[in-house]
Amino acid sequence: MTSPSSTAAAPSPKRRGLIAGLVTVAAITCIVLVAWVMTSTNRDPYVVATRSLDGDAQHGGLLFRINCAGCHGIAGQGLVGPSLQGVSTRLSDPQIIQQVVSGQTPPMPRFEIEPQGMADLLAHLHSFSDAE
Ligand code: HEC
């Protein structure tokens, strides 16, 4: 790589430096974004409030049958919406909470549930994983 003939075809050192710089900036941006998204969900006051409460799985089951069973099935086996069996092994609690309250994946609506209700619902969703 030191002889002039072998470097002729390769990008000039200046250009390589620029590419390396851009790749580094892109990588750092990705890491910062991922870290920001993860910590912002974990620090969200609603998520924090929900996770600080003890969920009542039985009341959660009632909420589930009223609000969710129409799409996810009475036992979370899946209908219009995907099966929720083992959902808490696939998704973290903040991710599940996000899924329920954000409305980011239509046709699933955005739910407004008070933190205690959300904690109850989470307890019920956890029971789908225990059964496996
Ligand atoms: C109108 C139908 C509908 C209703 C009502 C509904 N969902 Fe959903 N849900 C969906 C659909 C469709 C998806 C898949 C969205 C996607 O990722 O594209 C989904 C995805 C999910 C997921 C993510 C599953 C995974 O494996 O990624 C969870 C968790 C979930 N729903 C929980 C609930 C809960 C809890 C309720 C009740 C509070 C509820 N859903 C009510 C349709 C519905």
PDB file of C-alpha atoms and ligand atoms in Angstrom:
ATOM      1  CA  MET A   1       0.000   0.000   0.000  1.00  0.00           C
ATOM      2  CA  THR A   2       3.050   2.296   0.156  1.00  0.00           C
ATOM      3  CA  SER A   3       3.970   2.204  -3.525  1.00  0.00           C
ATOM      4  CA  PRO A   4       2.353   4.928  -5.653  1.00  0.00           C
ATOM      5  CA  SER A   5       0.898   2.405  -8.131  1.00  0.00           C
ATOM      6  CA  SER A   6      -1.121   0.505  -5.488  1.00  0.00           C
ATOM      7  CA  THR A   7      -2.603   3.636  -3.937  1.00  0.00           C
ATOM      8  CA  ALA A   8      -3.607   5.123  -7.275  1.00  0.00           C
ATOM      9  CA  ALA A   9      -6.890   3.185  -7.485  1.00  0.00           C
ATOM     10  CA  ALA A  10      -7.772   3.453  -3.802  1.00  0.00           C
ATOM     11  CA  PRO A  11      -9.512   6.568  -2.440  1.00  0.00           C
ATOM     12  CA  SER A  12      -7.096   9.308  -1.454  1.00  0.00           C
ATOM     13  CA  PRO A  13      -6.145   9.330   2.248  1.00  0.00           C
ATOM     14  CA  LYS A  14      -8.062  12.588   2.613  1.00  0.00           C
ATOM     15  CA  ARG A  15     -11.208  11.021   1.194  1.00  0.00           C
ATOM     16  CA  ARG A  16     -10.780   7.901   3.320  1.00  0.00           C
ATOM     17  CA  GLY A  17     -10.514  10.123   6.366  1.00  0.00           C
ATOM     18  CA  LEU A  18     -13.739  11.820   5.389  1.00  0.00           C
ATOM     19  CA  ILE A  19     -15.527   8.474   4.923  1.00  0.00           C
ATOM     20  CA  ALA A  20     -14.194   7.166   8.226  1.00  0.00           C
ATOM     21  CA  GLY A  21     -15.330  10.380   9.891  1.00  0.00           C
ATOM     22  CA  LEU A  22     -18.823  10.107   8.431  1.00  0.00           C
ATOM     23  CA  VAL A  23     -19.112   6.444   9.438  1.00  0.00           C
ATOM     24  CA  THR A  24     -18.014   7.325  12.964  1.00  0.00           C
ATOM     25  CA  VAL A  25     -20.528  10.168  13.198  1.00  0.00           C
ATOM     26  CA  ALA A  26     -23.301   7.884  11.888  1.00  0.00           C
ATOM     27  CA  ALA A  27     -22.398   5.142  14.380  1.00  0.00           C
ATOM     28  CA  ILE A  28     -22.325   7.560  17.315  1.00  0.00           C
ATOM     29  CA  THR A  29     -25.658   9.052  16.223  1.00  0.00           C
ATOM     30  CA  CYS A  30     -27.220   5.570  16.174  1.00  0.00           C
ATOM     31  CA  ILE A  31     -25.912   4.703  19.639  1.00  0.00           C
ATOM     32  CA  VAL A  32     -27.090   8.017  21.100  1.00  0.00           C
ATOM     33  CA  LEU A  33     -30.536   7.635  19.498  1.00  0.00           C
ATOM     34  CA  VAL A  34     -30.997   4.063  20.723  1.00  0.00           C
ATOM     35  CA  ALA A  35     -29.863   5.024  24.228  1.00  0.00           C
ATOM     36  CA  TRP A  36     -32.169   8.047  24.215  1.00  0.00           C
ATOM     37  CA  VAL A  37     -35.194   6.059  23.050  1.00  0.00           C
ATOM     38  CA  MET A  38     -34.578   3.321  25.626  1.00  0.00           C
ATOM     39  CA  THR A  39     -33.992   5.599  28.584  1.00  0.00           C
ATOM     40  CA  SER A  40     -36.797   7.994  27.657  1.00  0.00           C
ATOM     41  CA  THR A  41     -39.300   5.100  27.740  1.00  0.00           C
ATOM     42  CA  ASN A  42     -37.907   3.852  31.032  1.00  0.00           C
ATOM     43  CA  ARG A  43     -38.072   7.328  32.585  1.00  0.00           C
ATOM     44  CA  ASP A  44     -41.506   8.194  31.214  1.00  0.00           C
ATOM     45  CA  PRO A  45     -43.578   9.205  34.310  1.00  0.00           C
ATOM     46  CA  TYR A  46     -46.474   7.001  33.243  1.00  0.00           C
ATOM     47  CA  VAL A  47     -44.193   3.974  32.805  1.00  0.00           C
ATOM     48  CA  VAL A  48     -42.475   4.673  36.127  1.00  0.00           C
ATOM     49  CA  ALA A  49     -45.824   5.065  37.928  1.00  0.00           C
ATOM     50  CA  THR A  50     -47.186   1.867  36.389  1.00  0.00           C
ATOM     51  CA  ARG A  51     -44.124  -0.174  37.276  1.00  0.00           C
ATOM     52  CA  SER A  52     -44.133   1.044  40.871  1.00  0.00           C
ATOM     53  CA  LEU A  53     -47.586  -0.461  41.434  1.00  0.00           C
ATOM     54  CA  ASP A  54     -48.540  -4.032  42.213  1.00  0.00           C
ATOM     55  CA  GLY A  55     -50.789  -5.346  39.489  1.00  0.00           C
ATOM     56  CA  ASP A  56     -53.951  -7.299  40.254  1.00  0.00           C
ATOM     57  CA  ALA A  57     -54.008  -9.973  37.551  1.00  0.00           C
ATOM     58  CA  GLN A  58     -57.690 -10.709  38.142  1.00  0.00           C
ATOM     59  CA  HIS A  59     -58.766  -7.117  37.535  1.00  0.00           C
ATOM     60  CA  GLY A  60     -56.300  -7.055  34.644  1.00  0.00           C
ATOM     61  CA  GLY A  61     -58.132 -10.039  33.181  1.00  0.00           C
ATOM     62  CA  LEU A  62     -61.393  -8.092  33.335  1.00  0.00           C
ATOM     63  CA  LEU A  63     -59.800  -5.104  31.589  1.00  0.00           C
ATOM     64  CA  PHE A  64     -58.341  -7.460  29.009  1.00  0.00           C
ATOM     65  CA  ARG A  65     -61.675  -9.084  28.224  1.00  0.00           C
ATOM     66  CA  ILE A  66     -63.344  -5.687  27.840  1.00  0.00           C
ATOM     67  CA  ASN A  67     -60.632  -3.890  25.857  1.00  0.00           C
ATOM     68  CA  CYS A  68     -58.347  -6.385  24.195  1.00  0.00           C
ATOM     69  CA  ALA A  69     -59.997  -9.798  23.799  1.00  0.00           C
ATOM     70  CA  GLY A  70     -61.985  -8.680  20.743  1.00  0.00           C
ATOM     71  CA  CYS A  71     -58.746  -8.512  18.783  1.00  0.00           C
ATOM     72  CA  HIS A  72     -56.325 -10.704  20.725  1.00  0.00           C
ATOM     73  CA  GLY A  73     -58.704 -13.476  21.779  1.00  0.00           C
ATOM     74  CA  ILE A  74     -60.173 -14.231  25.189  1.00  0.00           C
ATOM     75  CA  ALA A  75     -57.053 -16.201  26.169  1.00  0.00           C
ATOM     76  CA  GLY A  76     -54.696 -13.996  24.163  1.00  0.00           C
ATOM     77  CA  GLN A  77     -54.491 -16.669  21.492  1.00  0.00           C
ATOM     78  CA  GLY A  78     -54.741 -14.101  18.692  1.00  0.00           C
ATOM     79  CA  LEU A  79     -57.576 -13.122  16.309  1.00  0.00           C
ATOM     80  CA  VAL A  80     -57.305  -9.860  14.347  1.00  0.00           C
ATOM     81  CA  GLY A  81     -54.319  -8.995  16.499  1.00  0.00           C
ATOM     82  CA  PRO A  82     -51.347 -11.297  17.057  1.00  0.00           C
ATOM     83  CA  SER A  83     -51.224 -13.938  19.772  1.00  0.00           C
ATOM     84  CA  LEU A  84     -50.061 -12.571  23.103  1.00  0.00           C
ATOM     85  CA  GLN A  85     -48.926 -15.939  24.444  1.00  0.00           C
ATOM     86  CA  GLY A  86     -45.479 -15.450  25.905  1.00  0.00           C
ATOM     87  CA  VAL A  87     -45.609 -11.744  25.071  1.00  0.00           C
ATOM     88  CA  SER A  88     -43.623 -10.721  28.155  1.00  0.00           C
ATOM     89  CA  THR A  89     -40.752 -12.966  27.097  1.00  0.00           C
ATOM     90  CA  ARG A  90     -40.604 -11.076  23.776  1.00  0.00           C
ATOM     91  CA  LEU A  91     -41.274  -7.545  24.999  1.00  0.00           C
ATOM     92  CA  SER A  92     -40.172  -5.686  28.120  1.00  0.00           C
ATOM     93  CA  ASP A  93     -42.815  -4.071  30.344  1.00  0.00           C
ATOM     94  CA  PRO A  94     -42.020  -0.560  29.040  1.00  0.00           C
ATOM     95  CA  GLN A  95     -42.390  -1.876  25.487  1.00  0.00           C
ATOM     96  CA  ILE A  96     -45.771  -3.449  26.278  1.00  0.00           C
ATOM     97  CA  ILE A  97     -46.949  -0.251  27.992  1.00  0.00           C
ATOM     98  CA  GLN A  98     -45.763   1.736  24.992  1.00  0.00           C
ATOM     99  CA  GLN A  99     -47.661  -0.603  22.669  1.00  0.00           C
ATOM    100  CA  VAL A 100     -50.903  -0.153  24.626  1.00  0.00           C
ATOM    101  CA  VAL A 101     -50.830   3.626  25.146  1.00  0.00           C
ATOM    102  CA  SER A 102     -49.075   4.908  22.016  1.00  0.00           C
ATOM    103  CA  GLY A 103     -51.445   3.898  19.213  1.00  0.00           C
ATOM    104  CA  GLN A 104     -48.433   3.683  16.913  1.00  0.00           C
ATOM    105  CA  THR A 105     -49.477   0.392  15.283  1.00  0.00           C
ATOM    106  CA  PRO A 106     -52.953   0.701  13.766  1.00  0.00           C
ATOM    107  CA  PRO A 107     -55.461  -0.899  13.763  1.00  0.00           C
ATOM    108  CA  MET A 108     -54.655  -1.354  17.453  1.00  0.00           C
ATOM    109  CA  PRO A 109     -56.102   1.735  19.118  1.00  0.00           C
ATOM    110  CA  ARG A 110     -54.401   3.912  21.673  1.00  0.00           C
ATOM    111  CA  PHE A 111     -55.692   3.218  25.182  1.00  0.00           C
ATOM    112  CA  GLU A 112     -55.910   5.701  28.012  1.00  0.00           C
ATOM    113  CA  ILE A 113     -55.645   3.618  31.169  1.00  0.00           C
ATOM    114  CA  GLU A 114     -54.711   4.934  34.584  1.00  0.00           C
ATOM    115  CA  PRO A 115     -51.395   3.490  35.892  1.00  0.00           C
ATOM    116  CA  GLN A 116     -53.137   1.077  38.295  1.00  0.00           C
ATOM    117  CA  GLY A 117     -55.218  -0.360  35.454  1.00  0.00           C
ATOM    118  CA  MET A 118     -52.100  -0.666  33.300  1.00  0.00           C
ATOM    119  CA  ALA A 119     -50.282  -2.458  36.132  1.00  0.00           C
ATOM    120  CA  ASP A 120     -53.235  -4.858  36.471  1.00  0.00           C
ATOM    121  CA  LEU A 121     -53.244  -5.444  32.717  1.00  0.00           C
ATOM    122  CA  LEU A 122     -49.486  -6.138  32.780  1.00  0.00           C
ATOM    123  CA  ALA A 123     -49.965  -8.662  35.575  1.00  0.00           C
ATOM    124  CA  HIS A 124     -52.570 -10.407  33.429  1.00  0.00           C
ATOM    125  CA  LEU A 125     -50.306 -10.347  30.343  1.00  0.00           C
ATOM    126  CA  HIS A 126     -47.489 -11.857  32.421  1.00  0.00           C
ATOM    127  CA  SER A 127     -49.786 -14.777  33.226  1.00  0.00           C
ATOM    128  CA  PHE A 128     -49.885 -15.596  29.485  1.00  0.00           C
ATOM    129  CA  SER A 129     -46.163 -16.303  29.711  1.00  0.00           C
ATOM    130  CA  ASP A 130     -46.325 -18.328  32.916  1.00  0.00           C
ATOM    131  CA  ALA A 131     -48.645 -20.774  31.198  1.00  0.00           C
ATOM    132  CA  GLU A 132     -45.990 -21.771  28.668  1.00  0.00           C
TER     133      GLU A 132
HETATM  134  C1  HEC B   1     -58.652  -3.263  17.139  1.00  0.00           C
HETATM  135  C2  HEC B   1     -57.904  -4.446  17.485  1.00  0.00           C
HETATM  136  C3  HEC B   1     -56.990  -4.429  18.704  1.00  0.00           C
HETATM  137  C4  HEC B   1     -57.323  -4.149  20.010  1.00  0.00           C
HETATM  138  C5  HEC B   1     -58.678  -3.737  20.572  1.00  0.00           C
HETATM  139  C6  HEC B   1     -56.107  -4.360  20.788  1.00  0.00           C
HETATM  140  N1  HEC B   1     -55.089  -4.729  19.956  1.00  0.00           N
HETATM  141 FE1  HEC B   1     -53.192  -5.159  20.535  1.00  0.00          FE
HETATM  142  N2  HEC B   1     -52.658  -5.404  18.592  1.00  0.00           N
HETATM  143  C7  HEC B   1     -53.512  -5.346  17.526  1.00  0.00           C
HETATM  144  C8  HEC B   1     -52.745  -5.508  16.293  1.00  0.00           C
HETATM  145  C9  HEC B   1     -53.294  -5.505  14.886  1.00  0.00           C
HETATM  146  C10 HEC B   1     -51.394  -5.658  16.707  1.00  0.00           C
HETATM  147  C11 HEC B   1     -50.161  -5.808  15.809  1.00  0.00           C
HETATM  148  C12 HEC B   1     -49.653  -4.414  15.557  1.00  0.00           C
HETATM  149  C13 HEC B   1     -48.393  -4.402  14.735  1.00  0.00           C
HETATM  150  O1  HEC B   1     -47.322  -4.648  15.299  1.00  0.00           O
HETATM  151  O2  HEC B   1     -48.505  -4.124  13.541  1.00  0.00           O
HETATM  152  C14 HEC B   1     -51.387  -5.613  18.153  1.00  0.00           C
HETATM  153  C15 HEC B   1     -50.232  -5.763  18.921  1.00  0.00           C
HETATM  154  C16 HEC B   1     -50.229  -5.837  20.283  1.00  0.00           C
HETATM  155  C17 HEC B   1     -49.069  -6.141  21.097  1.00  0.00           C
HETATM  156  C18 HEC B   1     -47.671  -6.442  20.584  1.00  0.00           C
HETATM  157  C19 HEC B   1     -47.584  -7.908  20.355  1.00  0.00           C
HETATM  158  C20 HEC B   1     -46.222  -8.352  19.879  1.00  0.00           C
HETATM  159  O3  HEC B   1     -45.920  -9.548  20.007  1.00  0.00           O
HETATM  160  O4  HEC B   1     -45.480  -7.508  19.382  1.00  0.00           O
HETATM  161  C21 HEC B   1     -49.458  -6.123  22.395  1.00  0.00           C
HETATM  162  C22 HEC B   1     -48.597  -6.377  23.633  1.00  0.00           C
HETATM  163  C23 HEC B   1     -50.864  -5.804  22.405  1.00  0.00           C
HETATM  164  N3  HEC B   1     -51.294  -5.634  21.111  1.00  0.00           N
HETATM  165  C24 HEC B   1     -51.617  -5.684  23.545  1.00  0.00           C
HETATM  166  C25 HEC B   1     -52.928  -5.254  23.565  1.00  0.00           C
HETATM  167  C26 HEC B   1     -53.662  -4.974  24.784  1.00  0.00           C
HETATM  168  C27 HEC B   1     -53.127  -5.165  26.176  1.00  0.00           C
HETATM  169  C28 HEC B   1     -54.885  -4.520  24.389  1.00  0.00           C
HETATM  170  C29 HEC B   1     -56.018  -4.040  25.283  1.00  0.00           C
HETATM  171  C30 HEC B   1     -55.705  -2.957  26.190  1.00  0.00           C
HETATM  172  C31 HEC B   1     -54.928  -4.546  22.934  1.00  0.00           C
HETATM  173  N4  HEC B   1     -53.719  -4.979  22.462  1.00  0.00           N
HETATM  174  C32 HEC B   1     -56.032  -4.194  22.146  1.00  0.00           C
HETATM  175  C33 HEC B   1     -54.887  -5.143  17.559  1.00  0.00           C
HETATM  176  C34 HEC B   1     -55.591  -4.791  18.672  1.00  0.00           C
END
